[in-house]
Coordinates of C-alpha atoms in Angstrom, one line a residue:
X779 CA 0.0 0.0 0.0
X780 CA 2.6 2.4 0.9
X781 CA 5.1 1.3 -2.5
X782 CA 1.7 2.2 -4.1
X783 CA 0.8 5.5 -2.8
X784 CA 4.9 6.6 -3.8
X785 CA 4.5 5.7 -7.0
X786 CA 0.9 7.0 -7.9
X787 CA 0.2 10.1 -6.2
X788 CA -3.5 9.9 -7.8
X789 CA -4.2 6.4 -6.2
X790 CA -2.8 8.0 -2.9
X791 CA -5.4 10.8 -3.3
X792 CA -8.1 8.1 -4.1
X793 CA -7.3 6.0 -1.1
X794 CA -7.5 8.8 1.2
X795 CA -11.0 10.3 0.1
X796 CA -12.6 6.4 0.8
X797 CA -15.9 7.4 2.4
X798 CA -15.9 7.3 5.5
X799 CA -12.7 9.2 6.1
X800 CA -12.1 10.8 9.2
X801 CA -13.7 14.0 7.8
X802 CA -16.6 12.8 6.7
X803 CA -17.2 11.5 10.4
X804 CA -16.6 14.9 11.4
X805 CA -18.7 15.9 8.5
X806 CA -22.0 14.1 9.4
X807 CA -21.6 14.7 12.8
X808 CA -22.1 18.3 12.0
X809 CA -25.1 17.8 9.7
X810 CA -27.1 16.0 13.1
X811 CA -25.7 19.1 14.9
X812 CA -26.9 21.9 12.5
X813 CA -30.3 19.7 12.1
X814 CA -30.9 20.1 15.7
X815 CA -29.9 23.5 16.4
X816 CA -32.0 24.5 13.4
X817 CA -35.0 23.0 13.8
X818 CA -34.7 23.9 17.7
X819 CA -34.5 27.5 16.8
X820 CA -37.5 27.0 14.4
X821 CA -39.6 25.8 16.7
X822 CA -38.6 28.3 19.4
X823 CA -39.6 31.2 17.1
X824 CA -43.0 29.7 16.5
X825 CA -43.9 29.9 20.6
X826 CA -42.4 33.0 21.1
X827 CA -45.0 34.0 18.0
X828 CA -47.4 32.4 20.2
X829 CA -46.3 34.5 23.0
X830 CA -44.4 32.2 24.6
X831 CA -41.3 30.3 25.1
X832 CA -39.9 26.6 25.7
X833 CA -39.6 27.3 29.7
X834 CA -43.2 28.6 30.3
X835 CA -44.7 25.3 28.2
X836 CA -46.5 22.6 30.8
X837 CA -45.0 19.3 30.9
X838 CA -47.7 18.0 28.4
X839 CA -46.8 20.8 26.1
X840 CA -43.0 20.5 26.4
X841 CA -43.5 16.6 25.8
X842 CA -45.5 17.4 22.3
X843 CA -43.0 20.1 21.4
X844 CA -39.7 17.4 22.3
X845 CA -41.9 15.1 20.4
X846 CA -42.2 17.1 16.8
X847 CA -38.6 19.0 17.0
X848 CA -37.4 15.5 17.5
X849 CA -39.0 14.0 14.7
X850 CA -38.3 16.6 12.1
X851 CA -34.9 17.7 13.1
X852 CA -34.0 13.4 12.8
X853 CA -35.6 13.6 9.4
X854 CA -34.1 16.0 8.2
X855 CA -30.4 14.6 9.6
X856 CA -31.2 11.4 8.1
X857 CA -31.9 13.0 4.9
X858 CA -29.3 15.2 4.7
X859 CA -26.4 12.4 5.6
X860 CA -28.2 10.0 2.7
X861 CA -27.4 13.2 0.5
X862 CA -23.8 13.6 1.8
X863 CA -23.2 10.6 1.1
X864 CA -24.2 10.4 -2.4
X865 CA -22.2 13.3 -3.1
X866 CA -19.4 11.6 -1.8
X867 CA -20.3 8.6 -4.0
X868 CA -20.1 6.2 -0.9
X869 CA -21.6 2.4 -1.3
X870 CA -24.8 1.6 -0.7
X871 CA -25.0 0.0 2.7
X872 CA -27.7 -2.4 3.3
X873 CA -29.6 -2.6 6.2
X874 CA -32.6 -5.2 7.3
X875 CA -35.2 -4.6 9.9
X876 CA -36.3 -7.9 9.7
X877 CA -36.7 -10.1 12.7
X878 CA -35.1 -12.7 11.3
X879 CA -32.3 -13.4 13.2
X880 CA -33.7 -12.5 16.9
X881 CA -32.6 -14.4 19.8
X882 CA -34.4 -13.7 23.0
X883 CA -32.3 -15.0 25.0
X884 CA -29.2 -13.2 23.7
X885 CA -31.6 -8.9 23.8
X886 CA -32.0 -10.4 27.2
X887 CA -28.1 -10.9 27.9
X888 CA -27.3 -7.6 26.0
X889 CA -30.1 -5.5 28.2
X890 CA -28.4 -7.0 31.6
X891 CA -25.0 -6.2 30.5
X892 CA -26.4 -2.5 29.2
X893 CA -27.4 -2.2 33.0
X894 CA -24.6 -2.9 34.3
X895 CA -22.3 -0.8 32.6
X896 CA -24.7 1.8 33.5
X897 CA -24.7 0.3 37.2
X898 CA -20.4 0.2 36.7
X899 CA -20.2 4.0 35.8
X900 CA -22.7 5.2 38.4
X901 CA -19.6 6.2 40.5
X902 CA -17.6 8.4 37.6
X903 CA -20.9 10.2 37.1
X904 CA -21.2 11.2 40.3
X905 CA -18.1 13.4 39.6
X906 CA -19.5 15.0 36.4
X907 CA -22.1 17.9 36.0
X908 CA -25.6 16.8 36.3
X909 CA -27.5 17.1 32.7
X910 CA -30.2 19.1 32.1
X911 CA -32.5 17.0 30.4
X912 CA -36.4 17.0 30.5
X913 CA -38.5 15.6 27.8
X914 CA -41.5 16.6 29.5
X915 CA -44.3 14.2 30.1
X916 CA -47.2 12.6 28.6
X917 CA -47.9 10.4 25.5
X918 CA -45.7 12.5 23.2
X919 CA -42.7 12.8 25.4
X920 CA -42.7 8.5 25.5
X921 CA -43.1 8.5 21.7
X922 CA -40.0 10.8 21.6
X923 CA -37.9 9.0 23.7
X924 CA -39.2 5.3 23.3
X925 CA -40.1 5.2 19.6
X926 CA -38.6 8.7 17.4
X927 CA -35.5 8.8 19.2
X928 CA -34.7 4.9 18.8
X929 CA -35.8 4.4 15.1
X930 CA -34.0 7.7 14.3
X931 CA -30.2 7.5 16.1
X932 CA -30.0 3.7 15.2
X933 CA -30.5 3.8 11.7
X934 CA -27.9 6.7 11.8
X935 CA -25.3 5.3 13.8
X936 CA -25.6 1.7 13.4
X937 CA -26.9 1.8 10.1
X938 CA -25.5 4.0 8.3
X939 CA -22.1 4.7 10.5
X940 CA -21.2 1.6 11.8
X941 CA -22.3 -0.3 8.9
X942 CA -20.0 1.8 6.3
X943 CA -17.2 2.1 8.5
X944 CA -17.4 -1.7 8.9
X945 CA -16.8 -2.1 5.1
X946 CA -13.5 -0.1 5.6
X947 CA -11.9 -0.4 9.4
X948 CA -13.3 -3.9 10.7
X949 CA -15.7 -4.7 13.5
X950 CA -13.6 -3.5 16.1
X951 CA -12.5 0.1 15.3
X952 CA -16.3 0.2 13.6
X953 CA -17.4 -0.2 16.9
X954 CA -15.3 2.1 18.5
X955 CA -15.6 5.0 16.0
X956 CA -19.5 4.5 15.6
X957 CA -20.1 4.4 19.5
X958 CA -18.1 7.7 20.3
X959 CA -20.6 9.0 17.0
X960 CA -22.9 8.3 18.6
X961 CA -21.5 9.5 22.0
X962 CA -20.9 13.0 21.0
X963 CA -24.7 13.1 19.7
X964 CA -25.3 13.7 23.7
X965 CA -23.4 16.4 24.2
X966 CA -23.1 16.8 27.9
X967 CA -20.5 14.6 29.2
X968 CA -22.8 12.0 31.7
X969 CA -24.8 11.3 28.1
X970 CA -21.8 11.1 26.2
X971 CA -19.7 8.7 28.5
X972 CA -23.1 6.5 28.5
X973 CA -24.0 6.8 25.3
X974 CA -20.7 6.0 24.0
X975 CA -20.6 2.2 25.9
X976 CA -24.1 2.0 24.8
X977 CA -23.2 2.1 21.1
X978 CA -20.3 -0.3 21.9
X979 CA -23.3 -2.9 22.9
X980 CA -25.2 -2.1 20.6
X981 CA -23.1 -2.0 17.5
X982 CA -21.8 -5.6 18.6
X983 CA -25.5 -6.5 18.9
X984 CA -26.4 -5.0 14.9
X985 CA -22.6 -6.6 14.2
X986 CA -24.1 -10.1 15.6
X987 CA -27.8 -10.2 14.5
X988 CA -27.6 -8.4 11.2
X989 CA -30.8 -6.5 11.9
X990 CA -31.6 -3.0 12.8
X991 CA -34.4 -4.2 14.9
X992 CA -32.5 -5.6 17.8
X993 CA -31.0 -2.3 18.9
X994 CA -33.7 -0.7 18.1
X995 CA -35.5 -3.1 20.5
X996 CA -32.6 -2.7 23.1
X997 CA -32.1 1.5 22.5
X998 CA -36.5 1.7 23.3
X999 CA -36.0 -0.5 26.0
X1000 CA -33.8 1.1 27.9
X1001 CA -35.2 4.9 27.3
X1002 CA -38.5 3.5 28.4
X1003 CA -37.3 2.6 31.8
X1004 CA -35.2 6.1 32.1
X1005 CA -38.8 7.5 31.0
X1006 CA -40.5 5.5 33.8
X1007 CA -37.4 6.6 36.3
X1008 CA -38.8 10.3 35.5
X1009 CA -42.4 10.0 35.4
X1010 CA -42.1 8.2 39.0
X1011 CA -39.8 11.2 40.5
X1012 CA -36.4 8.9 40.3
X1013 CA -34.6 10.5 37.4
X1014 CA -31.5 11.8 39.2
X1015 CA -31.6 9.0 41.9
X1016 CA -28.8 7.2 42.2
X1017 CA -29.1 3.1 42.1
X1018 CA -28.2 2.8 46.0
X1019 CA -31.2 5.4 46.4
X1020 CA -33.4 3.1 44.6
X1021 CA -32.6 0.3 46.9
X1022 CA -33.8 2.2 50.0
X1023 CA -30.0 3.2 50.8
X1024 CA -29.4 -0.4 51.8
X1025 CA -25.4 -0.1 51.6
X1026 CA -24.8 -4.4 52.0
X1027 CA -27.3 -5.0 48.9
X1028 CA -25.9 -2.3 46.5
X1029 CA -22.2 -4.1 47.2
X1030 CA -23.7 -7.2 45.8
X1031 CA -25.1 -5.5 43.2
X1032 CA -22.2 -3.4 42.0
X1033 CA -20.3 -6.7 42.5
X1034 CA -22.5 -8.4 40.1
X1035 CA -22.7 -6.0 37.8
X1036 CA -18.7 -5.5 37.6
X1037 CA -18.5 -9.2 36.9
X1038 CA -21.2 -9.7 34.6
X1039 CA -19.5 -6.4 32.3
X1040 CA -16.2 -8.0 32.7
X1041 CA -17.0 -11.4 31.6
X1042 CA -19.3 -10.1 28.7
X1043 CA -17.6 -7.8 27.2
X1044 CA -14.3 -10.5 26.9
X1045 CA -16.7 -12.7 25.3
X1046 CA -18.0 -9.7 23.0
X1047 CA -14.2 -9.3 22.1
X1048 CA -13.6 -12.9 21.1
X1049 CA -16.3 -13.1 19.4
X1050 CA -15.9 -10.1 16.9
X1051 CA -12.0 -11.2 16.9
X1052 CA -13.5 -14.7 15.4
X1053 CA -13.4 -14.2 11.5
X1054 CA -16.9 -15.8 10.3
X1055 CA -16.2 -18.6 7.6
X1056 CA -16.8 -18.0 3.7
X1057 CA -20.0 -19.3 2.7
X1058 CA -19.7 -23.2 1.2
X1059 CA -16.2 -23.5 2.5
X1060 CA -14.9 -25.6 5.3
X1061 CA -12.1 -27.3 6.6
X1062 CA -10.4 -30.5 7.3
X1063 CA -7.0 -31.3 8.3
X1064 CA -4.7 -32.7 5.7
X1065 CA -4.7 -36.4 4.9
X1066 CA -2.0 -38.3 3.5
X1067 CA 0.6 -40.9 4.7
X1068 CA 2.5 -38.1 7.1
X1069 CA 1.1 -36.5 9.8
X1070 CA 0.2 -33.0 9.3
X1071 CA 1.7 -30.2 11.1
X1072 CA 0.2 -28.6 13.7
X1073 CA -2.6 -26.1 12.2
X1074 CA -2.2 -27.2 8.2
X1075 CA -5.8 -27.4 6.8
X1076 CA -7.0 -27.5 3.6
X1077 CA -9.9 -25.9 1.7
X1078 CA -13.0 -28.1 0.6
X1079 CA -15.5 -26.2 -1.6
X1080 CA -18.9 -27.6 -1.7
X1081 CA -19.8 -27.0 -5.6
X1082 CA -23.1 -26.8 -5.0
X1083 CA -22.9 -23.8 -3.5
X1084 CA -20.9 -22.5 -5.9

């Protein structure tokens, strides 16, 4: 690669500008960015038209008005990446939303070990500045949160992010590179540290399954409960506050919840580090009057899969 890029400053150039670069990751990132802050400012013209602004709205109302900002400003982010990346003539990434390829048992695993990372990092938040987050309440704030918010950020950062970076970097540094994406989407640093080993899960989990429904799934799942948390007056309470302050009990827990994230996230690392076979090839060891050397295998194609 680096005799060819010597030799042929044009194929150097060419190599460079593969989408996604670097750039374009920065690129994108602004696009959600000036989406947001847009439509934000949009909608915070209309109420002041109304006589009005964002902090005199009721809970309901602030709900409804999370609810539509969110929708539009994700649309029009969406749309606006799927343009970038035409003009920068990327490949077309596919992605299913079929439920094909759903294991209970492993959403189950995945949503235990999303808890516990969160249960892990309690601590390090503690030391960082609280967020200012309310989505307000009702119907439409749950719909934002549970169902706009899901459907929106995973088809952006798993779908479209992680799944072109995959095609150039690998499952590991896709992972990484997609997650802190998807990190910086949060701005404030609590969000962003969580969010960013949230996308590590679920990237592995779109990496394993091969359908944007199961972090979809996962991503609803786990802003429903935050959106219960709120609605029942626990949103800022910590996990040892939720068990009545019952010191002995929250040891266990964070006990459990150190090893469980330890022990799954060294199987999520062998498991990505496991190259997944070519389709219609297996293999056998050698056969022959010597014994084969440690490790020599040869290829046997099935030709009717050919």
């Amino acid at each position: 690669m680096e005799r060819t890029k010597q030799e042929n400053p044009e194929a150097a150039w060419m190599i460079n500008r593969l989408f996604p670069s670097m750039g374009d990751l920065l690129a994108m990132l602004g696009i959600f960015f000036a989406a947001q802050i847009a439509v934000g400012l949009f909608g915070a013209l209309i109420l002041l038209f109304t006589g009005q602004g964002v902090i005199d709205l009721d809970p309901i109302e602030k709900g409804c008005f999370v609810a539509l900002t969110s929708l539009v400003s994700l649309l029009a982010a969406l749309f606006l990446i799927w343009r970038y990346r035409r003009w920068r003539k990327a490949e077309k990434v596919a992605i299913s939303i079929s439920p094909k390829g759903l294991n209970p048992l492993l959403l189950v695993w995945v949503y235990l070990l999303m808890l516990s990372t969160t249960i892990v990092l309690e601590p390090l938040y503690e030391w960082l500045p609280t967020p200012d987050q309310d989505p307000g309440r009702g119907w439409w704030a749950f719909l934002a949160l549970v169902v706009i918010a899901p459907v929106f950020e995973e088809w952006i950062c798993r779908g479209v992010v992680f799944g072109a970076l995959k095609k150039r970097y690998g499952v590991v540094v896709s992972m990484l590179l997609s997650a802190l994406f998807f990190g910086l989407l949060h701005v404030q640093p609590v969000p962003v540290v969580n969010a960013f080993v949230l996308g590590l899960i679920l990237a592995y989990i779109y990496h394993k399954t091969n359908t944007l429904l199961a972090p979809i799934l996962l991503h609803a799942l786990h802003n429903g409960v935050a959106y219960l948390l709120i609605t029942a007056g626990y949103g800022e309470a910590s996990f040892i506050e939720l068990l009545g302050g019952r010191q002995g009990l929250y040891t266990l827990l964070y006990i459990g919840a150190v090893t469980l994230s330890l022990v799954s996230l060294y199987a999520i690392w062998c498991s990505v580090q496991q190259p997944k076979p070519l389709p219609g090839v297996e293999t056998e060891p050698l056969q022959g009057d010597s014994t084969p050397a440690e490790g020599d295998e040869i290829k046997k194609i099935d030709p009717e899969k050919q």
